[in-house]
């Protein structure tokens, strides 16, 4: 979420505007809310925005966990895998470049490639571009993808 008075920008599954009309906004941390906030929009009630709290990571078995970074790097390339992992927290292009000791154009190029396959989401806020993982990107990074079924 980004507060730019008088607007609170929230990454939300659908594009919509909620007008408070003097009702105020109640922010509620929720253990049962995952990845994106949920707005409860009833014009007769105060506006509520439930947002996810940090959940403890679901750990894969050690044998899988040990191979995952190398397998991801082999699939998408070492730097792109590092960019994907760095997006576990929201970052601007410049922040990514500094975190990973790569150039800003390189960080931008890698995020663009991840965005093309729906692993990252980018949003312009003023003069900056804010990057986050999509649910698919987070699932790939954590290994929470559904098992693959082979077809004969």
mmCIF file of N, CA, C and O in Angstrom, residues 145-152:
data_model
loop_
_atom_site.group_PDB
_atom_site.id
_atom_site.type_symbol
_atom_site.label_atom_id
_atom_site.label_comp_id
_atom_site.label_asym_id
_atom_site.label_seq_id
_atom_site.Cartn_x
_atom_site.Cartn_y
_atom_site.Cartn_z
ATOM 1 N N UNK A 145 3.668 -24.408 -5.896
ATOM 2 C CA UNK A 145 2.913 -24.677 -7.125
ATOM 3 C C UNK A 145 2.260 -26.048 -7.016
ATOM 4 O O UNK A 145 2.791 -26.958 -6.369
ATOM 5 N N UNK A 146 1.104 -26.227 -7.659
ATOM 6 C CA UNK A 146 0.473 -27.549 -7.611
ATOM 7 C C UNK A 146 1.361 -28.570 -8.309
ATOM 8 O O UNK A 146 2.106 -28.224 -9.214
ATOM 9 N N UNK A 147 1.289 -29.829 -7.883
ATOM 10 C CA UNK A 147 2.124 -30.842 -8.528
ATOM 11 C C UNK A 147 1.784 -30.990 -10.001
ATOM 12 O O UNK A 147 0.631 -30.837 -10.394
ATOM 13 N N UNK A 148 2.799 -31.256 -10.797
ATOM 14 C CA UNK A 148 2.628 -31.414 -12.236
ATOM 15 C C UNK A 148 2.168 -32.838 -12.532
ATOM 16 O O UNK A 148 2.709 -33.789 -12.004
ATOM 17 N N UNK A 149 1.154 -32.946 -13.363
ATOM 18 C CA UNK A 149 0.684 -34.262 -13.790
ATOM 19 C C UNK A 149 1.185 -34.522 -15.206
ATOM 20 O O UNK A 149 0.955 -33.714 -16.100
ATOM 21 N N UNK A 150 1.841 -35.624 -15.371
ATOM 22 C CA UNK A 150 2.322 -35.977 -16.717
ATOM 23 C C UNK A 150 1.190 -36.623 -17.491
ATOM 24 O O UNK A 150 0.454 -37.449 -16.970
ATOM 25 N N UNK A 151 1.093 -36.230 -18.747
ATOM 26 C CA UNK A 151 0.104 -36.854 -19.626
ATOM 27 C C UNK A 151 0.819 -37.822 -20.557
ATOM 28 O O UNK A 151 1.922 -37.553 -21.001
ATOM 29 N N UNK A 152 0.203 -38.932 -20.797
ATOM 30 C CA UNK A 152 0.852 -39.950 -21.646
ATOM 31 C C UNK A 152 0.492 -39.759 -23.083
ATOM 32 O O UNK A 152 -0.526 -39.375 -23.463
#
